[in-house]
Amino acid sequence: MFIPAREVACSTSAPVRQSLAHAEACRADDVVLTGDRPTGALHLGHFAGSLATRLALQGRCMQTLLIADLQALTDASGRAAQVAAHVEEVALDYLAAGIDPALTTIAVQSRLPALAELTVLYLNLVTVARLERNPTVKAEIELRGFARDIPAGFLCYPVSQAADITGFRATLVPVGDDQLPMIEQTNEIVRHLNRLAGAPGDAPVLTECRALLSATPRLPGVDGRKASKSLGNAVPLGASADDLRRLVHAMYTDPGHARASDPGRVEGNVVFAYLDAFDADLAAVEELKARYRRGGLGDAPVKRRLVDVLEQLIAPMRARRAALANDRAYVRNVLREGIARADDVTRRVLRVVRRAFALGE
Ligand code: TRP
């Protein structure tokens, strides 16, 4: 069973359209790579943050999506079975969102041994002090309460991510701003390797990549906190119509806006953050904001509008996901083919990097 991506209504959704304008930044010879940790179902934050950009880039240049199960294990080794189970779920989410395997390669990190070997080699180009300075890793250590018990693999995951990026010779990486430190570390490794590998003036072994930042700022969870699977405050891409309604009704608005007649705050109001990200009618949203601020507009009609906007985006994904969920053999086949293609590409890169370390083939 295969439904061409064109038929997926969400490919013309507001964030995809914004990302399309934004994707002009890509050149036909760009190689795009991004990844997701398979720790749970993908949600609207993933969609606005980078999936929309990937849909916009699809067909314009070479693109690979990597399901980063090894990276997920760096802080979830006790939940290995869940990580393994989510690999196929993330692939399903990609396909349901409109990723077309004829145009985009979907691969699984742990099935690409060249990436693990690249990681081991790159670890020699990075100091522990540099790893400890990565601001995203620092924030995550804090958030997870690792204190002094940081898994070594976790501290080193930016190096594994550098292997992901360079293993595909990626030049463009669509990510949220929290991933910028990873891009910076990747490019440091690339420069270090190039210095190591040849005399000045030689063609570089690897080339640096650039980040393609999402057009939408990071989406909060329904409670206004950071969207997270463990808090259950994210809106999954596969949400049922009931769940969607429930999640939107639970959204944090303005506690000072008790009656419809009270003036309300739009800043920090989750409903408006989602309307900004997903409602294509920008003028209508501005008009609603003005009425809300003035007083005289309750939460209920704004939430109803958001439910409609999100239902339009999610309904085709939900239908497609349901159809694909009944055709697991198709999903497995997509992964099998993607992994074979990616294995080939990454082994070729490994060969030249091994040479830079004076290792034989
Ligand atoms: N670190 C990314 C995240 O947490 C996932 C990821 C793994 C990734 N490998 C990558 C992103 C390579 C971009 C490129 O979402």
Coordinates of C-alpha atoms and ligand atoms in Angstrom, one line a residue:
M1 CA 0.0 0.0 0.0
F2 CA 1.4 3.4 -0.9
I3 CA -0.3 6.8 -1.0
P4 CA 1.8 9.4 -2.8
A5 CA 2.8 12.3 -0.6
R6 CA 1.0 14.7 -2.9
E7 CA -2.3 13.5 -1.6
V8 CA -1.5 14.4 1.9
A9 CA -3.3 17.6 2.7
C10 CA -0.8 18.5 5.4
S11 CA 1.9 19.1 2.8
T12 CA 0.3 22.5 2.2
S13 CA -0.2 23.3 5.9
A14 CA 0.8 26.7 7.3
P15 CA 4.2 25.6 8.8
V16 CA 5.1 23.8 5.6
R17 CA 4.3 26.9 3.5
Q18 CA 6.4 29.0 5.8
S19 CA 9.2 26.4 5.6
L20 CA 8.9 26.4 1.8
A21 CA 9.8 30.0 1.6
H22 CA 12.5 29.3 4.1
A23 CA 13.8 26.3 2.1
E24 CA 14.9 28.6 -0.6
A25 CA 18.0 28.6 1.4
C26 CA 18.8 25.1 0.0
R27 CA 20.7 24.5 -3.1
A28 CA 20.1 21.6 -5.4
D29 CA 23.5 20.1 -4.5
D30 CA 22.8 20.3 -0.8
V31 CA 22.7 17.0 1.2
V32 CA 20.2 17.2 4.0
L33 CA 20.3 15.1 7.1
T34 CA 18.3 15.2 10.4
G35 CA 17.4 12.8 13.1
D36 CA 15.0 12.1 15.8
R37 CA 15.4 10.0 19.0
P38 CA 12.8 7.3 19.0
T39 CA 11.7 7.8 22.6
G40 CA 8.0 8.3 21.8
A41 CA 5.6 9.3 19.2
L42 CA 6.4 12.5 17.3
H43 CA 4.3 15.5 18.2
L44 CA 3.4 19.0 16.9
G45 CA 6.6 20.4 18.3
H46 CA 8.6 18.1 16.0
F47 CA 6.3 19.1 13.1
A48 CA 6.8 22.8 13.5
G49 CA 10.4 22.4 14.6
S50 CA 11.8 20.4 11.7
L51 CA 9.4 18.0 10.1
A52 CA 7.7 20.8 8.1
T53 CA 11.1 21.9 6.8
R54 CA 11.9 18.4 5.8
L55 CA 8.6 18.1 3.9
A56 CA 9.4 21.4 2.2
L57 CA 12.9 20.3 1.2
Q58 CA 11.7 16.9 0.0
G59 CA 12.4 16.5 -3.7
R60 CA 14.6 19.6 -3.9
C61 CA 17.8 17.9 -2.8
M62 CA 19.1 14.6 -1.4
Q63 CA 17.7 14.0 2.1
T64 CA 18.1 11.4 4.8
L65 CA 16.1 11.1 8.1
L66 CA 17.9 9.1 10.7
I67 CA 16.1 7.4 13.5
A68 CA 18.7 7.9 16.2
D69 CA 18.1 4.9 18.5
L70 CA 21.8 4.8 19.7
Q71 CA 21.5 8.4 20.8
A72 CA 18.2 7.6 22.6
L73 CA 20.0 4.9 24.5
T74 CA 22.6 7.3 25.9
D75 CA 20.1 8.4 28.5
A76 CA 17.5 5.6 28.3
S77 CA 19.5 2.4 28.6
G78 CA 17.0 1.2 31.2
R79 CA 14.2 1.6 28.6
A80 CA 15.9 -0.1 25.7
A81 CA 12.8 -2.2 24.8
Q82 CA 10.7 1.0 24.5
V83 CA 13.4 2.7 22.3
A84 CA 13.5 -0.4 20.0
A85 CA 9.7 -0.4 19.8
H86 CA 9.6 3.3 18.9
V87 CA 11.9 2.9 15.9
E88 CA 9.0 1.7 13.7
E89 CA 6.6 4.2 15.2
V90 CA 8.8 7.1 14.2
A91 CA 9.1 5.7 10.7
L92 CA 5.2 5.5 10.7
D93 CA 5.0 9.1 11.8
Y94 CA 7.3 10.2 9.0
L95 CA 5.3 8.4 6.4
A96 CA 2.0 9.6 7.8
A97 CA 3.3 13.2 7.7
G98 CA 4.0 12.9 4.0
I99 CA 7.7 11.8 3.9
D100 CA 8.0 9.9 0.6
P101 CA 10.6 7.1 0.7
A102 CA 11.2 7.5 -3.0
L103 CA 12.5 11.0 -2.3
T104 CA 13.8 10.8 1.2
T105 CA 15.9 8.0 2.7
I106 CA 14.8 6.8 6.1
A107 CA 17.5 4.9 8.0
V108 CA 18.2 3.6 11.5
Q109 CA 21.3 4.7 13.3
S110 CA 22.1 1.4 15.1
R111 CA 21.9 -0.5 11.8
L112 CA 24.8 1.6 10.3
P113 CA 28.0 0.2 11.8
A114 CA 30.1 2.8 10.0
L115 CA 28.6 5.5 12.2
A116 CA 29.7 3.8 15.3
E117 CA 33.2 3.5 14.0
L118 CA 33.3 7.1 12.9
T119 CA 32.3 8.0 16.5
V120 CA 35.2 6.1 18.0
L121 CA 37.6 7.8 15.6
Y122 CA 36.2 11.3 16.3
L123 CA 36.4 10.8 20.0
N124 CA 40.1 11.3 19.6
L125 CA 39.6 14.8 18.2
V126 CA 37.5 16.1 21.2
T127 CA 38.5 16.9 24.8
V128 CA 36.4 16.0 27.8
A129 CA 36.4 19.8 28.7
R130 CA 34.9 20.6 25.3
L131 CA 32.2 18.0 25.8
E132 CA 31.3 19.4 29.2
R133 CA 31.0 22.9 27.7
N134 CA 28.2 22.0 25.2
P135 CA 25.3 24.1 26.5
T136 CA 22.5 21.8 25.3
V137 CA 24.2 18.8 26.9
K138 CA 24.7 20.9 30.1
A139 CA 21.0 21.8 30.2
E140 CA 20.0 18.2 29.6
I141 CA 22.3 16.9 32.4
E142 CA 20.6 19.4 34.7
L143 CA 17.1 18.4 33.5
R144 CA 17.7 14.7 34.0
G145 CA 19.3 15.2 37.4
F146 CA 22.4 13.2 36.4
A147 CA 24.6 15.3 38.8
R148 CA 27.9 13.3 38.9
D149 CA 26.4 10.1 37.4
I150 CA 26.5 11.2 33.8
P151 CA 26.6 8.2 31.4
A152 CA 29.8 8.6 29.4
G153 CA 27.8 7.9 26.2
F154 CA 25.5 10.8 27.0
L155 CA 28.4 13.2 27.4
C156 CA 29.7 12.0 24.0
Y157 CA 26.5 12.0 22.0
P158 CA 27.4 15.2 20.2
V159 CA 30.4 13.3 18.8
S160 CA 28.1 10.5 17.6
Q161 CA 25.8 13.2 16.1
A162 CA 28.9 14.6 14.3
A163 CA 29.3 11.0 12.9
D164 CA 25.7 11.0 11.8
I165 CA 26.1 14.3 10.0
T166 CA 29.5 13.7 8.3
G167 CA 28.7 10.0 7.6
F168 CA 26.2 11.3 5.0
R169 CA 28.4 14.2 3.9
A170 CA 25.5 16.4 5.0
T171 CA 25.8 20.1 4.1
L172 CA 22.4 21.3 5.5
V173 CA 20.9 20.2 8.9
P174 CA 17.3 21.4 9.6
V175 CA 17.0 21.7 13.4
G176 CA 15.6 23.7 16.3
D177 CA 18.0 26.2 17.9
D178 CA 18.8 23.8 20.8
Q179 CA 20.8 21.8 18.2
L180 CA 23.1 24.6 17.2
P181 CA 25.8 23.6 19.6
M182 CA 25.9 20.1 17.9
I183 CA 26.4 21.7 14.5
E184 CA 29.2 23.8 16.0
Q185 CA 30.9 20.8 17.5
T186 CA 30.5 18.8 14.2
N187 CA 32.3 21.6 12.3
E188 CA 35.1 21.7 14.8
I189 CA 35.6 18.0 14.3
V190 CA 35.5 18.4 10.6
R191 CA 38.2 21.1 10.7
H192 CA 40.3 19.1 13.1
L193 CA 40.1 16.1 10.8
N194 CA 41.0 18.1 7.7
R195 CA 44.0 19.5 9.5
L196 CA 45.1 16.1 10.5
A197 CA 44.5 14.5 7.1
G198 CA 46.5 16.6 4.7
A199 CA 48.8 19.4 3.9
P200 CA 47.4 22.9 3.6
G201 CA 45.9 23.3 0.1
D202 CA 44.9 19.6 -0.2
A203 CA 41.2 19.0 -0.9
P204 CA 39.4 18.6 2.5
V205 CA 38.4 15.1 3.6
L206 CA 35.1 16.4 4.9
T207 CA 33.1 19.6 4.5
E208 CA 31.4 21.7 7.1
C209 CA 27.7 21.8 7.3
R210 CA 25.2 24.6 8.1
A211 CA 22.1 24.6 10.2
L212 CA 18.7 25.4 8.7
L213 CA 16.7 26.8 11.6
S214 CA 12.9 26.3 11.8
A215 CA 10.8 29.4 10.9
T216 CA 8.6 28.7 14.0
P217 CA 10.0 29.2 17.6
R218 CA 9.9 26.3 19.9
L219 CA 6.3 25.2 20.8
P220 CA 5.4 24.9 24.5
G221 CA 3.5 21.9 25.9
V222 CA -0.2 22.3 26.6
D223 CA 0.6 23.3 30.2
G224 CA 3.0 26.0 29.1
R225 CA 6.1 24.0 30.2
K226 CA 8.6 22.5 27.8
A227 CA 6.9 19.9 25.6
S228 CA 8.0 16.5 26.8
K229 CA 6.8 12.9 26.3
S230 CA 7.2 12.1 30.0
L231 CA 5.0 15.1 31.1
G232 CA 2.3 14.0 28.5
N233 CA 1.9 17.6 27.6
A234 CA 2.6 17.4 23.9
V235 CA 0.1 16.9 21.1
P236 CA 1.0 13.7 19.2
L237 CA 0.8 13.8 15.4
G238 CA -1.4 10.8 15.6
A239 CA -3.8 12.2 18.2
S240 CA -7.4 11.1 17.9
A241 CA -10.1 13.8 17.4
D242 CA -11.1 13.4 21.0
D243 CA -7.6 13.6 22.3
L244 CA -6.9 16.6 20.3
R245 CA -10.0 18.4 21.7
R246 CA -9.1 17.4 25.2
L247 CA -5.5 18.6 24.8
V248 CA -6.6 22.0 23.3
H249 CA -9.1 22.5 26.1
A250 CA -6.4 21.8 28.7
M251 CA -4.2 24.4 27.2
Y252 CA -2.8 27.1 29.5
T253 CA -4.2 30.5 28.7
D254 CA -4.2 33.6 30.9
P255 CA -5.2 32.9 34.5
G256 CA -6.0 36.6 34.8
H257 CA -8.6 36.3 32.1
A258 CA -11.4 34.7 34.2
R259 CA -14.4 36.3 32.4
A260 CA -14.7 36.8 28.6
S261 CA -15.1 40.5 29.3
D262 CA -11.6 40.7 31.0
P263 CA -8.7 41.9 29.0
G264 CA -6.4 38.9 28.3
R265 CA -2.7 38.3 27.7
V266 CA -1.6 36.8 24.5
E267 CA 2.1 36.4 25.5
G268 CA 2.7 33.1 27.2
N269 CA -0.8 32.0 26.2
V270 CA -0.3 28.5 24.7
V271 CA -3.4 28.7 22.5
F272 CA -2.1 31.7 20.7
A273 CA 1.4 30.1 20.4
Y274 CA -0.2 27.2 18.5
L275 CA -2.3 29.5 16.4
D276 CA 0.8 31.5 15.4
A277 CA 2.5 28.3 14.4
F278 CA -0.3 26.5 12.6
D279 CA -3.1 28.9 11.5
A280 CA -2.5 30.0 7.9
D281 CA -4.8 33.1 8.2
L282 CA -2.3 35.4 9.9
A283 CA -4.6 38.4 9.6
A284 CA -7.5 36.6 11.4
V285 CA -5.1 35.5 14.2
E286 CA -3.9 39.1 14.7
E287 CA -7.6 40.3 14.8
L288 CA -8.3 37.6 17.5
K289 CA -5.3 38.7 19.5
A290 CA -6.5 42.3 19.4
R291 CA -10.0 41.4 20.6
Y292 CA -8.6 39.1 23.3
R293 CA -6.3 41.9 24.6
R294 CA -9.1 44.4 24.6
G295 CA -11.5 42.1 26.5
G296 CA -14.7 40.7 25.2
L297 CA -13.3 37.5 23.8
G298 CA -13.4 34.3 25.9
D299 CA -11.0 31.3 25.7
A300 CA -13.7 29.0 24.3
P301 CA -14.0 30.4 20.8
V302 CA -10.2 30.8 20.4
K303 CA -9.8 27.1 21.4
R304 CA -12.5 26.0 19.0
R305 CA -10.7 27.7 16.2
L306 CA -7.4 26.0 17.2
V307 CA -9.2 22.6 17.3
D308 CA -10.4 23.2 13.7
V309 CA -7.0 24.3 12.5
L310 CA -5.2 21.4 14.1
E311 CA -7.8 18.9 13.0
Q312 CA -7.3 19.9 9.4
L313 CA -3.5 19.3 9.8
I314 CA -3.8 16.1 11.8
A315 CA -6.8 14.3 10.2
P316 CA -5.0 13.3 7.0
M317 CA -2.0 12.1 9.0
R318 CA -4.2 10.1 11.3
A319 CA -5.9 8.4 8.3
R320 CA -2.7 7.7 6.6
R321 CA -1.1 6.4 9.9
A322 CA -4.1 4.0 10.4
A323 CA -3.7 2.6 6.9
L324 CA 0.1 2.2 7.3
A325 CA -0.3 0.6 10.7
N326 CA -2.1 -2.2 9.0
D327 CA 0.8 -2.7 6.6
R328 CA 3.8 -3.2 8.8
A329 CA 5.5 -5.2 6.1
Y330 CA 5.5 -2.0 3.9
V331 CA 7.0 0.1 6.7
R332 CA 9.7 -2.6 7.4
N333 CA 10.5 -2.7 3.8
V334 CA 10.9 1.1 3.6
L335 CA 13.4 0.8 6.5
R336 CA 15.2 -2.1 5.0
E337 CA 15.8 -0.2 1.7
G338 CA 16.7 3.0 3.5
I339 CA 19.2 1.2 5.7
A340 CA 20.9 -0.5 2.7
R341 CA 21.3 2.8 0.9
A342 CA 22.6 4.6 4.0
D343 CA 25.0 1.7 4.8
D344 CA 26.6 2.2 1.4
V345 CA 27.0 5.9 1.8
T346 CA 28.3 5.8 5.3
R347 CA 30.8 3.0 4.6
R348 CA 32.3 5.1 1.8
V349 CA 32.8 8.1 4.1
L350 CA 34.3 5.8 6.8
R351 CA 36.9 4.6 4.2
V352 CA 38.3 8.1 3.7
V353 CA 38.2 8.9 7.4
R354 CA 40.1 5.7 8.3
R355 CA 42.7 6.7 5.8
A356 CA 43.1 10.1 7.6
F357 CA 43.9 8.0 10.8
A358 CA 46.4 5.9 8.8
L359 CA 44.2 2.8 9.1
G360 CA 43.9 0.3 6.3
E361 CA 40.7 -0.6 4.5
Ligands
TRP1 N1 19.9 15.3 18.7 C1 18.7 15.3 17.9 C2 17.5 15.5 18.8 O1 17.6 15.3 20.0 C3 18.5 14.1 17.1 C4 19.6 13.8 16.1 C5 20.4 12.6 16.1 C6 20.0 14.6 15.0 N2 21.3 12.7 15.1 C7 21.1 13.8 14.4 C8 19.6 15.8 14.5 C9 21.7 14.4 13.3 C10 20.3 16.3 13.4 C11 21.3 15.6 12.8 O2 16.4 15.8 18.3

